CSV table of C-alpha atoms and ligand atoms in Angstrom, one decimal:
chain,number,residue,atom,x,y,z
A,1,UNK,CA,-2.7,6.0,-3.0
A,2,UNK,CA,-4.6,9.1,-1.4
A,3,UNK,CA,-3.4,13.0,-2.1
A,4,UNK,CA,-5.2,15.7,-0.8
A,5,UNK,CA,-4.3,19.0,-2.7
A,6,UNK,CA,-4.7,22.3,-0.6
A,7,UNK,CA,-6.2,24.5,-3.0
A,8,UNK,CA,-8.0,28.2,-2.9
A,9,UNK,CA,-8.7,27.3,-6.7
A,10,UNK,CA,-10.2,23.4,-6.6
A,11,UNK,CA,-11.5,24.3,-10.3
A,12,UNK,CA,-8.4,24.1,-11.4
A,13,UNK,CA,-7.9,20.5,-11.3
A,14,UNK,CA,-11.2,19.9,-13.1
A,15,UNK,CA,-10.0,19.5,-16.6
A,16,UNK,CA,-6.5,17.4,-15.8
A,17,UNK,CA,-8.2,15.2,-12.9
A,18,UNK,CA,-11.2,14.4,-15.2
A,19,UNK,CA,-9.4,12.9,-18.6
A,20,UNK,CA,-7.0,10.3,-19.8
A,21,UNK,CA,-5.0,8.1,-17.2
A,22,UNK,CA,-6.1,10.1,-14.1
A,23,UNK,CA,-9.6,9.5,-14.7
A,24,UNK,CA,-8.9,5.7,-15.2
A,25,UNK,CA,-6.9,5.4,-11.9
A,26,UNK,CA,-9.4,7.5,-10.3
A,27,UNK,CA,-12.3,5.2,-11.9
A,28,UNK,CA,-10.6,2.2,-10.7
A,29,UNK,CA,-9.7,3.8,-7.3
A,30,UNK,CA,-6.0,3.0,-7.7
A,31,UNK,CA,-5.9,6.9,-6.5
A,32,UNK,CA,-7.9,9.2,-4.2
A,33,UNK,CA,-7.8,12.8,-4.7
A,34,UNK,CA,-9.5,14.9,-2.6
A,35,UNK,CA,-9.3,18.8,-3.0
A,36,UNK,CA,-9.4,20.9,0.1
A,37,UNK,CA,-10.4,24.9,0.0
A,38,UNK,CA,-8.2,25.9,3.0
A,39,UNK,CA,-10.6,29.5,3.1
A,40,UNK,CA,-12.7,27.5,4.7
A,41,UNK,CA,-10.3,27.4,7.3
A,42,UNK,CA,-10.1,31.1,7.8
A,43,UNK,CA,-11.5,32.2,11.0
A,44,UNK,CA,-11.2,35.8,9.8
A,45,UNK,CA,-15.0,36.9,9.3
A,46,UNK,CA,-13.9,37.8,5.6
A,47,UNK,CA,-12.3,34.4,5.0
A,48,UNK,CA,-9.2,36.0,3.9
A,49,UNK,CA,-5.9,33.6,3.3
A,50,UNK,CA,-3.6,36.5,2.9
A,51,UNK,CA,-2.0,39.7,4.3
A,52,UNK,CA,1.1,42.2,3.8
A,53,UNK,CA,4.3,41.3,4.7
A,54,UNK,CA,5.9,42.2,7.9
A,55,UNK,CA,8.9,44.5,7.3
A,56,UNK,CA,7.2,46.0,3.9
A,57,UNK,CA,7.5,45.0,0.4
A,58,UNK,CA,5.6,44.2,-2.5
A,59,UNK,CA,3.0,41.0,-2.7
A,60,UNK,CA,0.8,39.4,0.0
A,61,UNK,CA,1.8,36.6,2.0
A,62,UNK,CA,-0.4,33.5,2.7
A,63,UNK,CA,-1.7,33.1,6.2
A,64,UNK,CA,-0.2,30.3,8.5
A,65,UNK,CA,-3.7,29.8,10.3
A,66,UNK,CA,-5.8,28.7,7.5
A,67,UNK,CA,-3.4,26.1,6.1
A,68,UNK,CA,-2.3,25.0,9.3
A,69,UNK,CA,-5.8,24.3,10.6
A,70,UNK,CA,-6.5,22.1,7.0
A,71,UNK,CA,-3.4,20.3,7.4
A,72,UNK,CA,-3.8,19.4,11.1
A,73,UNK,CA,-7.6,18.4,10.5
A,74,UNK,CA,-6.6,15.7,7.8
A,75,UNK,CA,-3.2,14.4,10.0
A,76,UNK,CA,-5.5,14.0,12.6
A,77,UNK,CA,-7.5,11.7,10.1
A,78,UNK,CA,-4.7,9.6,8.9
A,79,UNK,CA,-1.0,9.5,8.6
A,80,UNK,CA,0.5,10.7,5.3
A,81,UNK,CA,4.1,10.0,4.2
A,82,UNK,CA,4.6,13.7,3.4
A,83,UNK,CA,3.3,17.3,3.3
A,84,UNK,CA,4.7,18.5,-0.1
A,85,UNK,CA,4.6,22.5,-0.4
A,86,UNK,CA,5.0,23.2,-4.2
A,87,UNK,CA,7.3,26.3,-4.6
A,88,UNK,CA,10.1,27.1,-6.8
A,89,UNK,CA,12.3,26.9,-4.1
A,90,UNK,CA,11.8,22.8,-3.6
A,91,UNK,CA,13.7,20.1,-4.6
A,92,UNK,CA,13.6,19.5,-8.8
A,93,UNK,CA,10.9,17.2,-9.7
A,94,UNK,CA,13.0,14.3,-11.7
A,95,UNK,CA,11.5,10.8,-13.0
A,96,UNK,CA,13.7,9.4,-10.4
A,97,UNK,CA,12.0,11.6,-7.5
A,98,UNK,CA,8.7,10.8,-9.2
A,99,UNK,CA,8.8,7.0,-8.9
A,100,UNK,CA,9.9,7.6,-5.3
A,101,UNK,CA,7.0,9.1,-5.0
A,102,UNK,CA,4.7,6.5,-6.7
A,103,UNK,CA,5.0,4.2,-3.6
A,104,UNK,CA,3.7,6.4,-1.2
A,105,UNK,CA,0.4,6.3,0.4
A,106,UNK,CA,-0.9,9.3,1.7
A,107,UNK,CA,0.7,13.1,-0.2
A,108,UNK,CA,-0.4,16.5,1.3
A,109,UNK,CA,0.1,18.5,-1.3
A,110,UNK,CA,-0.1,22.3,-0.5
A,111,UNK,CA,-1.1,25.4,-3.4
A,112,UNK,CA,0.7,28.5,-2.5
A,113,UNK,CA,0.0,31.6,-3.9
A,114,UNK,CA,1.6,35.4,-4.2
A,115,UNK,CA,4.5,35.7,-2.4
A,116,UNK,CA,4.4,32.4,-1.0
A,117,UNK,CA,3.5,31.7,2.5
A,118,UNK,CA,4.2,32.5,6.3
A,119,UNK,CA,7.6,30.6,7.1
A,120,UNK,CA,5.7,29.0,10.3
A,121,UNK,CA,3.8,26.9,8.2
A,122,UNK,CA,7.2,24.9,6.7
A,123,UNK,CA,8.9,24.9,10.3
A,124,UNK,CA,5.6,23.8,11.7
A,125,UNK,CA,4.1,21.2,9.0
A,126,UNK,CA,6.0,21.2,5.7
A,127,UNK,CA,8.0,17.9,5.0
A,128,UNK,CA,9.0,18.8,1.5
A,129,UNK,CA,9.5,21.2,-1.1
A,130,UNK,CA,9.0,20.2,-4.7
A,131,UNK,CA,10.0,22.5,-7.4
A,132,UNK,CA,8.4,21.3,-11.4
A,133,UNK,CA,11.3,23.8,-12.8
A,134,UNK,CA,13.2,26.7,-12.6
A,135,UNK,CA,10.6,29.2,-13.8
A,136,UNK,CA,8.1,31.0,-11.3
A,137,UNK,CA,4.4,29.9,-12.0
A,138,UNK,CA,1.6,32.2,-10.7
A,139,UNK,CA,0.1,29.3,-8.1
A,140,UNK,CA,0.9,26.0,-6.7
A,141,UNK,CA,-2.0,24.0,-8.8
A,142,UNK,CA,-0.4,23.5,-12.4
A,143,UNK,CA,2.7,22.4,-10.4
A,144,UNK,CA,0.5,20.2,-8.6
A,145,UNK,CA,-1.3,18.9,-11.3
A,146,UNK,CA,2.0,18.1,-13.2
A,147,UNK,CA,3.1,15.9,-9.7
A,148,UNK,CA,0.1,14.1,-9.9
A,149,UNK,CA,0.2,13.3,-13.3
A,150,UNK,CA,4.3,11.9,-12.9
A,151,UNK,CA,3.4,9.8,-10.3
A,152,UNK,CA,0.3,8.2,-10.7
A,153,UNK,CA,1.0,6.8,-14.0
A,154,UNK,CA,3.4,4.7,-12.5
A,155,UNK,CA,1.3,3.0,-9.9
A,156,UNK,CA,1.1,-0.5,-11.5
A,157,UNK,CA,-2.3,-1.3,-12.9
A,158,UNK,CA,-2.8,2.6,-13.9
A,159,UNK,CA,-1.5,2.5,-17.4
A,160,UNK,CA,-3.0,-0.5,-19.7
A,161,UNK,CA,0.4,-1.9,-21.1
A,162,UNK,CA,2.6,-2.4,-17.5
A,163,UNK,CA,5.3,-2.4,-19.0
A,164,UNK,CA,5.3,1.0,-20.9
A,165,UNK,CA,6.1,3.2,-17.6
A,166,UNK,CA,9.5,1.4,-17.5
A,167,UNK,CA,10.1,2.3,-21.2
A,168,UNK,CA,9.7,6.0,-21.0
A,169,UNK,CA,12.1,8.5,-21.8
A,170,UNK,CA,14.4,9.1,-18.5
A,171,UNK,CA,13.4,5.8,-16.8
A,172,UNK,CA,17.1,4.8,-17.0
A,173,UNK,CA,18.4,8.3,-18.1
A,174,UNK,CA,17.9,7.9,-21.5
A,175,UNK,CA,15.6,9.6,-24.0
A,176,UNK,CA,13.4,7.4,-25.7
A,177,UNK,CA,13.9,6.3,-28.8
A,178,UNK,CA,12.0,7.5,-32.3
A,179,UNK,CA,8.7,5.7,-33.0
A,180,UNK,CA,6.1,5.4,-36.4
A,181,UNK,CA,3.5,3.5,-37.3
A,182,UNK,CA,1.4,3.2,-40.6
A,183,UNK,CA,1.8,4.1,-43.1
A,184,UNK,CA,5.4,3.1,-44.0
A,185,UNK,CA,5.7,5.9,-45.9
A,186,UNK,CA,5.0,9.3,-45.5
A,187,UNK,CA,5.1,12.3,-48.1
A,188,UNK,CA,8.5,10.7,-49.3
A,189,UNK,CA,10.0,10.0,-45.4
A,190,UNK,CA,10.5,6.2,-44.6
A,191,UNK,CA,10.1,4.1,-41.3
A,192,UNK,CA,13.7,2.7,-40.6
A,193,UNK,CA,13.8,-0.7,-42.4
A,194,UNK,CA,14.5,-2.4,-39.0
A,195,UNK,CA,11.5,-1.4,-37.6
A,196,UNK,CA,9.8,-3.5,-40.2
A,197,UNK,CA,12.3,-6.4,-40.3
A,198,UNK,CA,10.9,-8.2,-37.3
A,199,UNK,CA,14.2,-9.1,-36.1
A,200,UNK,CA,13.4,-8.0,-32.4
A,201,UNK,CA,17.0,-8.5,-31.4
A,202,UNK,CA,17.9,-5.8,-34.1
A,203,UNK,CA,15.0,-4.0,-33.3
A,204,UNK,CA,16.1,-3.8,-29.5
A,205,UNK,CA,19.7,-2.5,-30.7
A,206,UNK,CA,18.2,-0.3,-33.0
A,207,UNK,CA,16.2,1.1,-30.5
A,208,UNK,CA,19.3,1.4,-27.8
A,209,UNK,CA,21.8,3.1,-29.6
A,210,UNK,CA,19.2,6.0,-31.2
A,211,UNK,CA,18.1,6.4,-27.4
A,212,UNK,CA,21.9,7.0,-26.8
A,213,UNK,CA,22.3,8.8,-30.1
A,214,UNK,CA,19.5,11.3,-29.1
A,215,UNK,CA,20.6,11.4,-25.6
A,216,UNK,CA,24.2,12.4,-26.5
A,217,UNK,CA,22.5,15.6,-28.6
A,218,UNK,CA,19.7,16.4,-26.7
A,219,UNK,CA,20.5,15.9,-22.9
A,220,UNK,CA,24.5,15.9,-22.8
A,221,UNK,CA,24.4,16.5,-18.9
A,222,UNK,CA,22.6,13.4,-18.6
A,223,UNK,CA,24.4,11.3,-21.3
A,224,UNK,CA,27.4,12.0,-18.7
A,225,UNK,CA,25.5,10.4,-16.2
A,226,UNK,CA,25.6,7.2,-17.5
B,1,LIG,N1,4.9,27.5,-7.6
B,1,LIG,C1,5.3,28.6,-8.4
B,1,LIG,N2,6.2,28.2,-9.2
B,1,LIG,C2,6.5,26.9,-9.0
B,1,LIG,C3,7.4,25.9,-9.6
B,1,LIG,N3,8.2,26.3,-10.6
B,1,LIG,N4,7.3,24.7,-9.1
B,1,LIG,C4,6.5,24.3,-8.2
B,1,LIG,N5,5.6,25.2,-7.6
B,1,LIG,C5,5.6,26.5,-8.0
């Protein structure tokens, strides 16, 4: 897979690009992330990427040209499967939207900031809207950085056990179930006796109705799901 973020803060991604899984899939190529400073787009002798808004109003608005002028130099490059504008606006990032996603193999994703940016750019180049939650972040990156992260773990051969992407919590709508390990005792608290029964049929059951259990009391909206 190949993303390539649209950022006017690349140092951002430093630190969650450059540890854990996304450094292995990034060691092992499994993924390509290139990060894009769309000021260098501006033609504006200032390199500016924002002005007011027409009508009035508080906030500045991103500038169609810049972004437009990235996006069109890397679609002229290669074709991507979609050109994802983070924004609180877009569709709710979901495990189920995330492994959609996984099989892709070329993302545009773009940073806003401030207001948000010129409507041209969506009508002219946006395929998607993702949205990480309904709260309002202060740029596109973290939301970015969160996509990334959702998806890439779930490119096979990115996480060392291949089957432990299909046993997290929302795979099939469920929360996951508790876990321990040593020691089998802790300041008084046991590990359930099952756990260390190795019955795996039990074990398996166990396991099933405490994701249901927890499900049921945590996540009643998607326990009705089921
Ligand atoms: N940009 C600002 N807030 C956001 C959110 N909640 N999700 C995605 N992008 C955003």
């Amino acid at each position: 897979m190949e993303i390539d973020i649209l950022t006017i803060f690349p140092e951002i991604f430093d630190g969650p690009f450059s540890q854990s899984i996304i450094k292995r899939a990034r060691d092992k190529e499994v993924v390509t992330i290139r990060l894009h400073n769309f000021r260098e787009y501006s033609s504006n002798k200032h390199k500016n990427v924002d002005d007011y808004p027409y009508g009035g109003g508080a906030g500045m608005v991103m500038l169609a040209e810049p972004i437009v002028r990235c996006i069109e130099s890397l679609t002229a490059q290669r074709s991507y499967d979609d050109v994802i504008y983070l924004s609180p606006d877009g569709e709710l990032l979901t495990q189920h939207f995330a492994n959609q996603l996984s099989v892709k193999k070329n993302l545009i994703l773009l940073c806003g900031h401030y207001k948000g940016i010129d409507e041209r750019i969506r009508e002219l180049v946006i395929t998607r809207e993702i949205s990480i939650g309904d709260y309002v972040l202060s740029g596109g990156e973290l939301a970015a950085a969160v996509v990334v992260d959702s998806i890439v773990r779930l490119i096979p051969g990115v996480l060392g056990d291949e089957t432990s992407a299909l046993s997290d919590s929302f795979q099939d709508n469920l929360l996951s179930p508790p876990v321990y390990t040593r020691p089998a005792e802790f300041r008084g608290k046991k590990v359930p006796d099952v756990l260390l029964s190795g019955n795996d049929r039990e074990i398996v059951r166990w396991r099933h109705e405490q994701s249901l259990e927890r499900t049921r009391k945590r996540r009643p909206g998607l326990y009705d799901d089921l």
